Coordinates of C-alpha atoms in Angstrom, one line a residue:
M1 CA 83.9 120.8 77.1
K2 CA 83.0 117.4 77.9
R3 CA 85.7 115.1 79.7
F4 CA 85.4 111.6 81.0
S5 CA 84.3 111.0 84.5
R6 CA 83.2 108.8 87.0
T7 CA 80.5 109.9 89.4
V8 CA 82.6 111.8 92.0
L9 CA 82.5 109.4 95.3
S10 CA 82.7 112.5 97.7
A11 CA 82.2 116.3 98.2
L12 CA 84.8 118.7 99.3
F13 CA 85.6 118.2 103.2
P14 CA 86.3 121.3 105.2
C15 CA 90.1 121.5 106.6
V16 CA 90.0 121.1 110.1
L17 CA 93.7 121.1 111.0
G18 CA 94.0 123.0 114.3
M19 CA 95.3 126.3 115.5
V20 CA 97.6 125.6 118.1
I21 CA 101.3 126.1 117.8
F22 CA 103.2 122.8 118.7
P23 CA 106.9 122.4 119.5
A24 CA 109.5 120.9 117.2
N25 CA 109.6 117.3 117.3
T26 CA 112.7 115.2 116.7
L27 CA 111.6 112.7 114.0
A28 CA 111.6 109.2 115.4
N29 CA 114.2 107.6 113.4
Y30 CA 116.3 110.4 112.2
D31 CA 119.5 110.2 113.7
P32 CA 122.0 113.0 112.6
A33 CA 124.7 111.0 113.8
K34 CA 124.2 108.5 110.9
D35 CA 124.3 111.0 108.4
Y36 CA 127.1 110.7 105.8
R37 CA 129.6 113.3 105.9
E38 CA 131.0 114.9 102.6
I39 CA 134.6 116.3 102.8
P40 CA 134.8 119.9 102.5
A41 CA 136.1 119.8 99.0
I42 CA 132.7 118.2 98.1
V43 CA 130.4 120.5 100.1
K44 CA 132.1 123.6 98.3
Q45 CA 130.7 122.0 94.9
F46 CA 127.1 122.5 96.1
P47 CA 126.7 126.1 97.5
E48 CA 123.3 127.0 98.9
P49 CA 121.0 129.3 96.8
S50 CA 121.1 132.9 97.5
K51 CA 118.5 135.3 98.4
I52 CA 115.9 132.4 98.7
D53 CA 113.5 132.8 101.7
M54 CA 111.3 129.2 101.8
G55 CA 109.5 130.4 104.8
T56 CA 108.5 126.7 105.4
P57 CA 108.9 125.1 108.9
A58 CA 111.9 123.5 108.2
F59 CA 114.0 126.3 107.7
V60 CA 112.9 128.0 111.1
A61 CA 116.2 129.2 112.9
D62 CA 118.3 126.8 114.6
K63 CA 115.8 123.7 113.6
T64 CA 117.9 120.5 113.4
D65 CA 115.0 117.9 112.0
F66 CA 112.7 118.2 109.5
T67 CA 109.1 119.3 109.3
S68 CA 106.7 117.6 111.6
Q69 CA 103.1 116.6 110.9
R70 CA 101.6 119.0 113.2
E71 CA 104.1 121.6 111.8
M72 CA 102.8 120.8 108.2
E73 CA 98.9 121.0 109.4
D74 CA 99.3 124.4 111.0
F75 CA 101.4 125.8 108.2
I76 CA 98.8 124.8 105.6
N77 CA 95.9 126.5 108.0
Q78 CA 97.7 129.5 108.2
L79 CA 98.2 129.7 104.4
T80 CA 94.3 129.1 104.1
K81 CA 93.9 132.5 105.8
T82 CA 95.9 134.4 103.1
S83 CA 94.6 132.9 100.1
D84 CA 91.0 132.9 98.1
S85 CA 92.5 130.4 95.7
L86 CA 93.5 128.0 98.2
K87 CA 90.8 125.4 99.5
V88 CA 91.8 122.2 101.3
R89 CA 90.6 118.6 101.3
I90 CA 91.4 116.0 103.6
I91 CA 91.6 113.1 101.1
G92 CA 92.2 110.3 103.7
Q93 CA 94.1 109.2 106.9
S94 CA 97.4 107.0 107.1
Q95 CA 97.5 103.7 108.8
K96 CA 98.6 105.6 112.1
G97 CA 95.3 107.9 111.7
N98 CA 97.4 111.0 110.3
K99 CA 95.7 113.4 108.0
I100 CA 96.7 113.4 104.3
P101 CA 95.6 117.1 102.9
L102 CA 95.1 117.9 99.2
L103 CA 95.6 121.7 98.8
V104 CA 93.4 122.5 95.6
F105 CA 94.3 126.0 93.9
S106 CA 91.8 127.7 91.5
D107 CA 90.4 130.7 90.5
S108 CA 87.0 129.3 90.2
Q109 CA 84.3 129.9 92.7
S110 CA 84.2 126.4 93.4
V111 CA 87.0 123.8 93.3
T112 CA 85.0 120.7 93.5
P113 CA 86.0 118.0 90.9
E114 CA 83.1 118.5 88.6
I115 CA 83.6 122.3 88.5
L116 CA 87.3 121.8 88.0
L117 CA 86.7 119.3 85.2
K118 CA 84.5 121.6 83.2
N119 CA 86.3 124.9 83.7
G120 CA 88.3 124.5 80.5
K121 CA 91.6 124.3 82.2
P122 CA 94.2 121.6 82.7
T123 CA 95.1 120.2 86.3
V124 CA 98.5 119.8 87.5
L125 CA 98.9 117.5 90.4
I126 CA 102.3 117.9 92.5
L127 CA 103.0 115.1 95.0
A128 CA 105.7 114.5 97.6
L129 CA 107.2 112.3 100.3
Q130 CA 105.8 108.9 99.1
H131 CA 109.0 108.1 100.9
G132 CA 109.0 109.2 104.3
N133 CA 113.2 109.8 104.6
E134 CA 112.9 111.9 101.6
P135 CA 112.0 115.4 102.8
A136 CA 113.0 118.0 100.3
P137 CA 110.3 117.6 97.9
G138 CA 107.3 118.1 100.8
E139 CA 109.3 121.1 101.7
A140 CA 109.1 122.3 98.2
A141 CA 105.5 121.7 98.0
L142 CA 104.9 123.9 101.0
A143 CA 107.2 126.4 99.5
Y144 CA 105.3 126.5 96.2
A145 CA 102.0 126.3 98.1
K146 CA 103.0 129.5 99.9
S147 CA 104.2 131.4 96.8
L148 CA 100.9 130.3 95.1
A149 CA 98.9 131.3 98.1
E150 CA 100.8 134.8 98.1
G151 CA 100.0 135.6 94.3
K152 CA 103.9 135.3 93.7
E153 CA 103.4 132.9 90.7
G154 CA 102.1 135.1 88.1
D155 CA 98.8 134.3 86.5
V156 CA 99.1 130.7 86.2
L157 CA 95.9 130.1 88.0
S158 CA 94.1 131.9 85.4
R159 CA 95.2 128.9 83.2
V160 CA 95.6 125.9 85.2
N161 CA 94.2 124.3 88.4
V162 CA 96.8 123.2 90.7
L163 CA 96.5 120.1 93.1
I164 CA 99.4 119.5 95.8
I165 CA 99.8 116.7 98.0
P166 CA 102.7 117.6 100.1
R167 CA 102.9 114.5 102.1
A168 CA 101.5 111.2 100.8
N169 CA 103.3 108.9 103.6
P170 CA 102.8 111.1 106.7
D171 CA 103.9 108.0 109.2
G172 CA 106.8 107.5 107.2
A173 CA 107.6 110.9 107.3
E174 CA 106.9 111.2 111.0
S175 CA 109.1 108.1 111.6
F176 CA 111.7 109.2 108.8
S177 CA 111.5 106.0 107.2
R178 CA 111.3 104.8 103.6
D179 CA 107.9 102.8 103.5
L180 CA 104.5 102.9 104.8
A181 CA 103.6 101.9 108.4
N182 CA 102.9 98.1 107.2
G183 CA 106.0 98.0 105.3
I184 CA 104.9 98.5 101.9
N185 CA 106.6 100.7 99.5
L186 CA 103.9 103.5 98.5
N187 CA 105.6 104.0 95.1
R188 CA 105.0 100.5 94.2
D189 CA 101.4 100.0 95.1
H190 CA 99.4 102.4 92.6
L191 CA 97.9 99.5 90.6
L192 CA 97.2 97.2 93.4
L193 CA 95.9 99.7 95.9
S194 CA 96.7 97.6 99.2
S195 CA 97.3 100.7 101.2
P196 CA 94.7 103.6 102.4
E197 CA 97.6 106.2 101.3
S198 CA 97.4 104.7 97.7
R199 CA 93.6 104.6 97.4
A200 CA 93.5 108.0 98.7
I201 CA 96.0 109.1 96.0
A202 CA 93.8 107.2 93.1
Q203 CA 90.6 109.0 94.5
V204 CA 92.3 112.2 93.3
F205 CA 93.3 110.8 90.1
N206 CA 89.8 109.6 89.5
Q207 CA 87.8 112.8 90.6
Y208 CA 90.3 115.3 89.2
Q209 CA 91.9 113.5 86.2
P210 CA 95.2 115.4 86.3
D211 CA 96.2 116.2 82.8
V212 CA 100.0 116.5 84.4
V213 CA 101.9 115.0 87.4
L214 CA 105.0 115.6 89.0
D215 CA 106.2 113.0 91.8
G216 CA 109.2 114.2 94.0
H217 CA 111.7 111.9 95.6
E218 CA 115.4 112.2 96.7
Y219 CA 117.9 109.8 95.7
S220 CA 121.0 108.2 97.7
V221 CA 124.3 109.9 97.6
A222 CA 126.7 107.4 98.9
G223 CA 126.5 104.2 100.3
R224 CA 126.6 101.5 97.6
W225 CA 127.9 104.3 95.4
V226 CA 131.1 104.8 97.4
E227 CA 131.4 100.8 97.6
K228 CA 130.9 100.2 93.9
F229 CA 132.7 103.2 92.4
G230 CA 134.8 105.1 94.9
A231 CA 132.6 108.1 94.3
V232 CA 129.3 109.8 95.6
Q233 CA 126.4 111.1 93.3
R234 CA 126.9 114.8 91.8
Y235 CA 123.7 115.5 90.0
D236 CA 121.3 118.0 91.7
A237 CA 118.2 116.3 90.0
M238 CA 117.5 113.3 88.1
L239 CA 114.5 113.1 85.7
Q240 CA 112.5 110.5 84.0
Q241 CA 108.9 110.7 82.4
A242 CA 106.4 107.7 82.2
T243 CA 108.1 104.7 80.8
T244 CA 105.8 101.6 80.4
N245 CA 104.1 99.4 78.1
N246 CA 101.3 100.6 76.0
L247 CA 101.9 104.6 76.4
P248 CA 100.1 106.5 73.4
T249 CA 102.8 108.0 71.5
R250 CA 101.2 111.5 71.4
L251 CA 101.6 111.5 75.3
A252 CA 105.2 110.4 75.3
K253 CA 106.4 113.0 72.9
T254 CA 104.6 115.7 74.8
M255 CA 106.3 114.7 77.8
E256 CA 109.6 115.0 75.9
K257 CA 108.8 118.3 74.5
P258 CA 107.8 121.0 75.9
F259 CA 107.7 119.5 79.4
R260 CA 111.0 117.7 79.9
E261 CA 112.7 120.2 77.7
S262 CA 111.3 123.0 79.9
I263 CA 112.3 121.6 83.4
V264 CA 116.0 120.8 82.3
N265 CA 116.4 124.3 80.7
T266 CA 115.2 125.9 84.1
F267 CA 118.0 123.7 85.9
E268 CA 120.7 124.8 83.4
T269 CA 119.5 128.6 83.8
N270 CA 119.8 128.1 87.8
G271 CA 123.2 126.6 87.7
L272 CA 121.9 123.0 88.6
S273 CA 123.2 119.8 87.2
H274 CA 120.6 117.2 86.1
S275 CA 120.7 113.8 84.3
W276 CA 118.3 111.0 83.5
Y277 CA 117.1 109.1 86.6
Y278 CA 119.3 105.9 87.3
T279 CA 120.1 103.5 90.2
T280 CA 122.0 100.3 90.7
D281 CA 121.6 97.4 92.3
K282 CA 121.8 97.7 96.0
N283 CA 122.4 94.0 97.2
N284 CA 124.9 93.0 94.7
M285 CA 128.0 95.2 95.0
Q286 CA 130.0 93.4 92.0
D287 CA 127.1 94.7 89.8
K288 CA 128.0 98.1 88.5
T289 CA 125.5 98.1 85.9
L290 CA 123.1 101.5 85.9
S291 CA 119.5 101.2 85.4
M292 CA 116.9 103.9 84.6
G293 CA 113.7 104.0 86.6
G294 CA 111.8 100.8 86.0
I295 CA 109.2 99.9 83.4
G296 CA 106.6 98.2 85.6
A297 CA 102.9 99.3 85.8
D298 CA 103.4 100.1 89.5
T299 CA 105.0 103.5 90.3
L300 CA 103.1 106.7 90.4
R301 CA 105.2 107.6 87.6
N302 CA 104.1 104.7 85.2
I303 CA 100.6 104.6 86.5
A304 CA 99.9 108.2 85.9
G305 CA 101.1 107.7 82.3
L306 CA 98.5 104.9 81.9
R307 CA 95.9 107.3 83.3
N308 CA 96.9 109.4 80.1
S309 CA 98.7 112.2 82.2
V310 CA 102.0 113.9 81.3
S311 CA 104.0 112.2 84.2
F312 CA 107.6 112.8 85.5
L313 CA 109.7 111.7 88.5
L314 CA 111.9 114.1 89.8
E315 CA 114.7 112.7 92.2
N316 CA 117.1 115.4 93.8
R317 CA 120.7 114.6 95.6
G318 CA 119.6 114.0 99.2
V319 CA 119.3 110.6 100.8
G320 CA 121.8 110.1 103.5
L321 CA 122.9 113.9 103.8
G322 CA 120.6 114.7 106.5
K323 CA 120.1 118.5 106.1
A324 CA 123.4 119.1 104.7
H325 CA 122.7 121.3 101.2
Y326 CA 118.7 121.3 102.2
A327 CA 118.0 124.7 101.0
R328 CA 119.7 123.6 97.4
R329 CA 117.7 120.4 97.6
V330 CA 114.4 122.1 98.4
Y331 CA 115.2 124.6 95.7
T332 CA 115.8 121.9 93.0
Q333 CA 112.2 120.6 93.6
L334 CA 110.6 124.1 93.9
L335 CA 112.1 125.0 90.5
A336 CA 110.7 121.9 88.6
M337 CA 107.2 122.4 90.4
Q338 CA 107.2 126.1 88.9
A339 CA 108.6 125.0 85.8
I340 CA 106.1 122.4 85.0
V341 CA 103.1 124.5 86.3
K342 CA 104.4 127.3 84.1
T343 CA 104.8 125.1 80.9
A344 CA 101.3 123.6 81.3
A345 CA 100.0 127.2 81.6
K346 CA 101.6 128.2 78.6
N347 CA 100.3 125.0 76.8
S348 CA 96.9 125.0 78.5
K349 CA 94.4 124.8 75.3
E350 CA 97.0 122.1 73.6
L351 CA 96.8 120.0 76.8
I352 CA 93.2 120.1 77.1
E353 CA 93.0 119.1 73.3
L354 CA 95.4 116.5 73.7
G355 CA 93.7 114.8 76.8
R356 CA 90.4 114.8 74.9
D357 CA 92.0 113.3 71.8
I358 CA 94.0 110.7 73.8
R359 CA 91.0 109.4 75.9
K360 CA 89.0 109.3 72.3
D361 CA 91.9 107.4 70.4
I362 CA 92.3 104.8 73.2
S363 CA 88.6 104.1 73.5
N364 CA 88.7 103.8 69.5
E365 CA 91.4 101.1 69.7
A366 CA 89.7 98.3 71.6
G367 CA 89.9 95.6 69.6
Q368 CA 92.2 96.6 67.2
G369 CA 96.1 96.3 66.7
A370 CA 98.6 94.5 69.4
I371 CA 99.7 95.2 73.0
V372 CA 102.9 94.6 74.8
V373 CA 102.0 92.5 77.8
K374 CA 105.7 92.3 78.9
G375 CA 108.9 94.1 78.0
K376 CA 112.2 94.7 79.1
A377 CA 114.6 97.9 79.3
T378 CA 117.2 97.8 76.4
P379 CA 120.9 97.3 77.2
E380 CA 123.1 100.2 76.2
K381 CA 126.2 102.1 77.1
H382 CA 126.1 105.4 79.1
T383 CA 128.4 107.8 80.6
V384 CA 127.5 109.5 83.9
L385 CA 129.4 112.0 86.3
M386 CA 130.6 111.4 89.6
I387 CA 132.8 112.9 92.4
D388 CA 135.7 110.8 94.1
A389 CA 134.7 110.4 97.5
K390 CA 138.3 111.2 99.0
T391 CA 139.7 113.7 96.7
A392 CA 136.6 115.6 95.4
D393 CA 137.8 115.1 91.9
G394 CA 135.2 114.6 89.0
V395 CA 135.0 110.9 88.1
K396 CA 133.5 109.9 84.6
V397 CA 131.8 106.5 84.7
E398 CA 131.2 104.6 81.4
A399 CA 128.8 102.0 82.3
D400 CA 126.1 99.6 81.1
W401 CA 123.1 101.0 81.1
N402 CA 119.6 99.8 81.1
S403 CA 117.4 102.4 79.1
S404 CA 113.8 102.4 80.0
L405 CA 113.1 104.9 77.0
N406 CA 113.5 101.8 74.4
I407 CA 111.2 99.2 75.6
T408 CA 111.9 95.6 74.0
P409 CA 108.6 93.5 73.8
V410 CA 109.0 90.2 75.5
I411 CA 105.4 89.3 75.2
T412 CA 102.7 90.7 72.8
R413 CA 99.1 89.8 72.3
S414 CA 96.2 91.3 70.1
R415 CA 94.5 94.2 71.8
P416 CA 91.1 92.5 72.9
Y417 CA 87.7 94.4 72.6
A418 CA 87.1 93.4 76.4
Y419 CA 88.0 91.1 79.0
L420 CA 85.5 88.8 81.0
L421 CA 85.9 88.0 84.9
A422 CA 84.3 84.9 86.2
S423 CA 81.5 85.4 88.9
T424 CA 83.9 84.7 91.5
E425 CA 86.3 87.4 91.0
K426 CA 84.5 90.1 92.5
K427 CA 87.5 91.3 94.5
A428 CA 89.2 92.2 91.3
A429 CA 86.1 93.8 89.6
Q430 CA 85.8 95.9 92.7
Q431 CA 89.6 96.7 92.4
L432 CA 89.1 97.7 88.9
Q433 CA 86.5 100.2 90.2
T434 CA 88.7 101.7 92.4
L435 CA 91.2 102.1 90.2
G436 CA 88.2 104.3 88.1
V437 CA 87.7 101.5 85.6
E438 CA 84.1 101.0 84.4
V439 CA 83.1 97.4 85.1
Y440 CA 79.8 95.9 83.9
R441 CA 77.8 92.9 85.2
V442 CA 76.2 90.1 82.6
N443 CA 72.8 89.8 83.5
Q444 CA 71.6 87.3 81.1
A445 CA 73.6 83.8 80.4
Q446 CA 74.8 83.3 76.8
Q447 CA 77.2 81.7 74.8
I448 CA 79.9 83.8 73.1
K449 CA 83.3 83.5 71.1
A450 CA 86.0 84.3 73.8
Q451 CA 90.0 83.5 74.5
Q452 CA 90.6 81.5 77.4
Y453 CA 93.7 81.8 79.4
S454 CA 95.5 78.5 79.9
L455 CA 98.2 78.5 83.3
T456 CA 101.3 76.5 81.8
E457 CA 103.6 77.3 84.6
Q458 CA 103.1 78.8 88.0
K459 CA 105.6 79.5 91.0
D460 CA 106.5 81.5 94.0
A461 CA 108.8 84.4 93.3
R462 CA 109.8 87.7 94.8
K463 CA 109.1 91.0 93.4
K464 CA 111.9 93.0 92.0
D465 CA 112.8 96.4 90.9
V466 CA 115.8 98.0 89.5
T467 CA 117.6 98.2 92.8
G468 CA 117.0 94.7 93.6
S469 CA 114.2 95.2 96.1
V470 CA 111.1 96.6 96.6
G471 CA 110.1 97.6 100.0
T472 CA 110.4 96.0 103.3
T473 CA 107.0 93.8 103.1
G474 CA 104.7 92.9 100.2
N475 CA 107.2 91.3 97.8
T476 CA 106.1 88.0 97.4
M477 CA 104.0 87.0 94.3
T478 CA 102.9 83.9 91.9
Q479 CA 104.9 84.2 88.7
V480 CA 102.8 82.6 85.9
T481 CA 103.0 81.8 82.2
T482 CA 99.9 81.2 80.3
R483 CA 98.9 80.7 76.6
V484 CA 95.6 81.8 75.2
E485 CA 93.1 79.6 73.5
D486 CA 90.2 80.3 71.1
I487 CA 87.1 78.8 73.0
E488 CA 83.1 79.0 72.8
L489 CA 82.5 80.1 76.2
P490 CA 79.1 80.0 78.1
V491 CA 79.0 83.0 80.2
D492 CA 76.7 82.9 83.4
E493 CA 74.8 85.6 84.7
G494 CA 76.9 87.6 87.2
Y495 CA 80.2 87.6 84.9
Y496 CA 82.2 91.0 85.1
Y497 CA 82.5 92.7 81.7
I498 CA 85.3 95.3 81.5
P499 CA 85.4 97.0 78.1
L500 CA 88.5 98.4 76.7
K501 CA 86.2 101.1 74.6
Q502 CA 87.1 103.6 77.8
P503 CA 89.9 106.0 78.5
L504 CA 91.7 103.9 81.2
A505 CA 92.0 100.7 78.6
N506 CA 95.9 100.6 79.3
L507 CA 95.7 100.5 82.9
V508 CA 93.1 97.6 82.5
I509 CA 95.7 95.9 80.3
A510 CA 98.2 96.4 83.1
A511 CA 96.1 95.1 85.5
L512 CA 94.5 91.8 84.0
E513 CA 97.6 90.2 81.7
P514 CA 99.0 88.2 83.8
E515 CA 102.6 87.7 83.1
T516 CA 103.8 91.0 84.9
Q517 CA 104.8 91.1 88.8
G518 CA 102.2 94.2 89.3
S519 CA 99.3 91.8 87.6
F520 CA 96.2 91.0 89.6
I521 CA 96.7 87.4 88.8
A522 CA 100.7 87.5 90.2
N523 CA 99.1 89.5 93.3
G524 CA 96.1 86.9 94.1
L525 CA 93.5 89.3 93.4
I526 CA 92.2 86.7 90.7
T527 CA 91.9 83.1 91.8
L528 CA 94.7 80.8 91.0
P529 CA 94.5 77.2 91.0
A530 CA 96.9 75.3 93.3
K531 CA 100.1 74.3 92.1
T532 CA 99.4 70.9 92.5
A533 CA 96.2 71.4 90.3
L534 CA 98.4 71.1 87.0
T535 CA 97.9 67.4 86.1
K536 CA 99.3 65.0 83.9
T537 CA 97.2 63.4 81.0
K538 CA 97.0 60.0 80.2
G539 CA 99.4 58.5 77.6
A540 CA 102.3 60.2 76.3
T541 CA 103.5 62.4 73.1
A542 CA 105.1 60.9 69.9
K543 CA 108.3 62.0 71.6
G544 CA 107.5 59.9 74.4
K545 CA 107.1 63.1 76.8
V546 CA 103.9 63.2 79.3
E547 CA 101.8 66.2 78.4
I548 CA 100.8 68.2 81.2
E549 CA 97.3 69.5 81.3
P550 CA 97.0 73.1 82.0
K551 CA 94.5 74.8 84.3
R552 CA 92.1 77.5 83.2
L553 CA 91.9 81.1 84.6
P554 CA 88.6 82.6 85.6
L555 CA 89.9 85.4 83.1
Y556 CA 89.0 85.7 79.3
R557 CA 89.5 88.0 76.4
L558 CA 86.9 89.2 73.9
L559 CA 88.7 90.0 70.2
E560 CA 85.2 91.5 69.1
S561 CA 82.0 93.0 70.1
A562 CA 79.6 90.5 71.9
E563 CA 76.1 91.1 72.2
L564 CA 75.9 90.8 75.8
S565 CA 73.0 92.2 78.1
L566 CA 74.9 94.4 80.5
T567 CA 74.3 96.6 83.7
L568 CA 76.9 98.7 85.1
M569 CA 78.3 97.7 88.3
Q570 CA 77.3 99.6 91.4

């Protein structure tokens, strides 16, 4: 079966992880004295799973901290000796030089991306530790890798390929801090790719094109929840699929059934409580609104959806608890990993067909229908359960709720056939290429019909997510408002042509439509006129108001196919 694939950029690298056994080292910023201490009556409500032997470094007897980078590397090295189905790639290095390993499980003779794309099996990507102070998913990823390597997961590898990135943010894991070494929130960097860590993950998506993605996190248990509600969070797991603009309907339906249904059933069978993922503003203690995970095209969950993957975020109860309930937390993530891989294996043929059909459908939609440029979550009412922090009694909270399952369109436009970037916009064109998008150069000047973006408002702003902030750094942006106008455009040689007749068309839309905080315009990847360049025209309108002459952006939309002489950008 032929699947869409860009030229593979690099071959498999051997894993050189070292054989030395290193002593455990306390993670730099992890201080057990700062852990939140639940009262005994709450602790009793979360018993450890019985008869579960994880066999991973954090569960060594008397270990008081978490798995270090060196312990992880040595553990993976030992796994490679026990399994012919496991190969390890180093997909990149962190900002501080730590290795980012990718574990590739397949029963194919070769596990190069070219081979896995053609072996007739869907590929599942499990990713953990984007946030360095959320260790349980990373430990679960190691436990699941161990189970796969030892042949304890049945015959799933006869029907799927499994990729595991157990530590996406090794610097944060080593310092026990949420963000990357430069303060960027990795989970908000999957469209802009401003960090080596996000670029390494993008390379995995480009090369292997995973059909299913699970992104593991932990969520805060106390803190603002105690301050706002006098209660701690109670759900073992919070789950949410991709929820962003322009997701294919068939993909969204598949995420709900069979995948979300299977994960939820697994939790219930094993006595674990669950909910939709939600959070609340951590800056405004008077605001008790609960919000599902956002709809922006920046998180791994949503970007994976725009890359046409069945995609889930799983958050377990854990941030702020130190090693309390650690086995239960890891077990929660492990069960989800097992469930999502087994579901992919059970529906292997259907997944391959779905991926092929969706890629074809998206390509065929170029120039047809409408797109949502900007949307917002829909306000609703919802009830969640918490635990009184002082009495351990159950608390029912009936709250205002922002639902990401229902996106209300704010700005819509016709779906273009293609976008054009002026020849000055090399940075944006290269960024699209890094995302895996096909970009062409115009090699002969001519005039065509196009739509021009006119900038009508431009101001400095800060990025926000549903918690009120994004990361330690990287939060500044330029908020713009535009309008589009039909023009006759003289296209010069060297312009960049980005067709939407390609499977990543919806990812292109997220990058190039200007009005969202994740767009290339908002983040300076496309040239903006200076704010002072918005000039007044001479004269006045009939109402006596002075008109403002909008400035043009070096970005254009084509609503129909144009006869352009093109060369694929190298």
